[in-house]
CSV table of C-alpha atoms in Angstrom, one decimal:
chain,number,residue,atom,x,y,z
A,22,UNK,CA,12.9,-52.9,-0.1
A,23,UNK,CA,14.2,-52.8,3.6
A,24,UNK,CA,12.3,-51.0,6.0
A,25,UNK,CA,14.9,-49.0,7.4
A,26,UNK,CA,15.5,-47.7,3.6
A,27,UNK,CA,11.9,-47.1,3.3
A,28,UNK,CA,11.4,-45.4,6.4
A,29,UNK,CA,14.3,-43.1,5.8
A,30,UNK,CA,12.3,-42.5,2.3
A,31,UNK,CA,9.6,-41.6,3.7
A,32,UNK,CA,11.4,-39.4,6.0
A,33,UNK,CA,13.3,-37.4,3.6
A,34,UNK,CA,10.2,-36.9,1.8
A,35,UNK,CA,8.4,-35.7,4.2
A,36,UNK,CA,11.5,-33.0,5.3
A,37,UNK,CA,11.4,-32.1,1.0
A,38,UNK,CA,8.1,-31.1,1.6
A,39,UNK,CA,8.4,-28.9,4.6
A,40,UNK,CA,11.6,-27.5,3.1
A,41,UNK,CA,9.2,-26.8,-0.2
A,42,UNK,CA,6.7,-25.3,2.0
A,43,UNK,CA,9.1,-23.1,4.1
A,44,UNK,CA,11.0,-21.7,0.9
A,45,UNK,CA,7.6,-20.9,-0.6
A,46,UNK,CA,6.7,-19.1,2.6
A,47,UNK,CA,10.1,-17.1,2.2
A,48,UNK,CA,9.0,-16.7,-1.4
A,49,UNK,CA,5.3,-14.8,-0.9
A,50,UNK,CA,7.1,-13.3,2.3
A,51,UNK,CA,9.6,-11.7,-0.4
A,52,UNK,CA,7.0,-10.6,-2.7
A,53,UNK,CA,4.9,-9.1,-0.4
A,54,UNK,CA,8.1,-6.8,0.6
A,55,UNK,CA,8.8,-6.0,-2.6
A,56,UNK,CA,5.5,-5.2,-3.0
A,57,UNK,CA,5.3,-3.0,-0.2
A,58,UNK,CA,8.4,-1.0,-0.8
A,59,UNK,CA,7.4,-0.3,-4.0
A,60,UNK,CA,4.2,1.1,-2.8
A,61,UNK,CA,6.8,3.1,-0.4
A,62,UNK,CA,8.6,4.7,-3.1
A,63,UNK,CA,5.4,5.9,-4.8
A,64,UNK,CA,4.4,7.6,-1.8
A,65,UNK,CA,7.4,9.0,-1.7
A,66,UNK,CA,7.3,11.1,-5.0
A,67,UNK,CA,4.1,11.3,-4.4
A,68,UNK,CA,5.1,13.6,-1.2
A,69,UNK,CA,7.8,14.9,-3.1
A,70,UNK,CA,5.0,16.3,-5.3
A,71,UNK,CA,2.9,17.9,-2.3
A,72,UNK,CA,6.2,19.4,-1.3
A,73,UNK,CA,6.5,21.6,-4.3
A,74,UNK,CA,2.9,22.4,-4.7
A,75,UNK,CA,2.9,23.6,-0.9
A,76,UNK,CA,5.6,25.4,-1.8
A,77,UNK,CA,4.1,27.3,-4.9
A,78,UNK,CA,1.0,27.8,-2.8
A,79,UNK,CA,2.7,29.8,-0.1
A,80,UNK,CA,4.8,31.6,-2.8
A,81,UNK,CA,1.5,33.4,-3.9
A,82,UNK,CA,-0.2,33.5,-0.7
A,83,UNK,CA,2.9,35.7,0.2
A,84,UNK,CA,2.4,37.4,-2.8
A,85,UNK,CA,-0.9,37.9,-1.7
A,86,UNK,CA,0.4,39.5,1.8
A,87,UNK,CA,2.7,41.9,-0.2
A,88,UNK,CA,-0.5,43.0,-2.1
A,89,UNK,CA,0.4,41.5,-5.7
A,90,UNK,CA,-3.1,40.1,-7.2
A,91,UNK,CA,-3.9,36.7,-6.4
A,92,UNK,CA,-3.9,33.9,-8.9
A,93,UNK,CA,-6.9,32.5,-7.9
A,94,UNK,CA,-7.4,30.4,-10.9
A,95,UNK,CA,-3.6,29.0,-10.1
A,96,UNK,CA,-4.5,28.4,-6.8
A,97,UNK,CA,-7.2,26.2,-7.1
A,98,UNK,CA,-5.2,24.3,-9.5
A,99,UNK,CA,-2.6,23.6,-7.2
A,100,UNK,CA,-5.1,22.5,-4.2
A,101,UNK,CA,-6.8,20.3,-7.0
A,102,UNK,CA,-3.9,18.5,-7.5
A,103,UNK,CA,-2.8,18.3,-4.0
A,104,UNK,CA,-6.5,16.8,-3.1
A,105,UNK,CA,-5.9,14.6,-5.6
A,106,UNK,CA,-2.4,13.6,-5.0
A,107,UNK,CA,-3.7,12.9,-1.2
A,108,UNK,CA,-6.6,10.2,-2.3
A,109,UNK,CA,-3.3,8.2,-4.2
A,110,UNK,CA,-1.4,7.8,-1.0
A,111,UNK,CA,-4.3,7.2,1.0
A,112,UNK,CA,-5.4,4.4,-1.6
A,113,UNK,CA,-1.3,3.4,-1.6
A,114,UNK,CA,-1.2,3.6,2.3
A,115,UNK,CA,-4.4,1.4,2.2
A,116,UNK,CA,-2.8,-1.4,-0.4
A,117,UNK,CA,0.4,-1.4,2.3
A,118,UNK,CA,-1.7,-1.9,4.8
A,119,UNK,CA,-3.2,-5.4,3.0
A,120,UNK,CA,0.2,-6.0,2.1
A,121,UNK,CA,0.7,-6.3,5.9
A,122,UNK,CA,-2.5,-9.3,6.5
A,123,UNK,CA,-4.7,-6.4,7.7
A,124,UNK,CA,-8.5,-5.3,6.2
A,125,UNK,CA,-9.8,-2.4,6.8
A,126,UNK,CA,-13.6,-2.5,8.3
A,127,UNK,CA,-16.1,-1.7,5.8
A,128,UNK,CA,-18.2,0.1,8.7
A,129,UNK,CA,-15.9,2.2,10.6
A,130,UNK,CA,-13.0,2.2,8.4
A,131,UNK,CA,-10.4,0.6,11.1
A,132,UNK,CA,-7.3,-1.5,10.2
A,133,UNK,CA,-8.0,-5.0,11.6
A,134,UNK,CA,-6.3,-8.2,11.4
A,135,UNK,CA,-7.0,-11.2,9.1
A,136,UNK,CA,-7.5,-13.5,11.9
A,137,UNK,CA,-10.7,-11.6,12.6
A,138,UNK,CA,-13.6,-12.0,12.7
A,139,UNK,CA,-15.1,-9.1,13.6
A,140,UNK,CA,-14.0,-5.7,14.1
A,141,UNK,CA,-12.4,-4.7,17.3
A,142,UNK,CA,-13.9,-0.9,17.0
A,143,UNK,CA,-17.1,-1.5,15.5
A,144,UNK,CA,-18.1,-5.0,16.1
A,145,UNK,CA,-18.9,-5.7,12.6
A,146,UNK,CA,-18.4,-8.5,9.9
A,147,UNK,CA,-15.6,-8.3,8.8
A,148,UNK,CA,-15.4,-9.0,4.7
A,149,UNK,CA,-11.9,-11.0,2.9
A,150,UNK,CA,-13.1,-10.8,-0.4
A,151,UNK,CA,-10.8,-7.2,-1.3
A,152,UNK,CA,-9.1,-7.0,-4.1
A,153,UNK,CA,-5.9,-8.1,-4.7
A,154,UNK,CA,-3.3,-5.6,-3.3
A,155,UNK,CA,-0.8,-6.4,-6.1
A,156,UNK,CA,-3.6,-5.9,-9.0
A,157,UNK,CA,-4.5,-2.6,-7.4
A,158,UNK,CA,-0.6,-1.3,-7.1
A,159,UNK,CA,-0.5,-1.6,-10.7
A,160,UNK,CA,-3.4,0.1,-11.1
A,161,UNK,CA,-2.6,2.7,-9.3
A,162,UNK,CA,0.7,3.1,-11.8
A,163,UNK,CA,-1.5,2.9,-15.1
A,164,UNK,CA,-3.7,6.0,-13.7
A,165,UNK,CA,-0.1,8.0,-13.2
A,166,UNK,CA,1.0,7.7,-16.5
């Protein structure tokens, strides 16, 4: 084969495989936002949720104020759920946040990036061995429904 043919070969192969690379880049790039705003519109109802029990909750408080008996049993429901519907968006908030190359610092608790070592609050280890974000999204929607 002539050389010139054969180096142009070799060229174009080597531009097929940083094309390949790039459009798999763009590729987990595109996940990860899809990912993330799905995450975003579960936090979303998710506050939509708090909303209306806020609501509820200062319905009888006021009822409370105009002297009607409290509903003390209903009450504690509603701040059960709320509690509850607080430790989902943090865990969603959290999965977002790995979404974004960060870990959070098993000492302090502190977002930090992936290209560190250590913690920038603490000074501790910092550990890469979390879960996979995606795995835990779906997670997440199994324990809602």
């Amino acid at each position: 084969m002539d050389e010139k043919i054969q180096m142009l070969l070799e060229k174009a192969k080597v531009y097929a495989g940083k094309t390949g690379q790039a459009a798999e880049s763009a590729g987990r790039k595109a996940t990860e936002l899809a990912h993330s705003t799905r995450l975003n519109l579960q936090i979303f109802d998710l506050n939509t949720e708090c909303e209306v029990l806020y609501k509820e909750i200062g319905k009888l408080m006021y009822d409370v104020h105009q002297g009607i008996e409290a509903d003390e049993e209903g009450i504690q429901q509603r701040l059960s759920k709320l509690d509850g519907l607080h430790t989902k968006i943090s865990r969603l908030r959290e999965q977002i946040g790995l979404l974004k190359s960060s870990v959070r610092c098993p000492n302090c608790g502190r977002l930090c990036s992936r290209t560190d070592t250590f913690c920038a609050g603490c000074g501790g280890a910092l550990s890469f061995d979390a879960p996979d974000a995606v795995f835990e999204a779906e997670v997440v929607q199994e324990e809602e429904g």
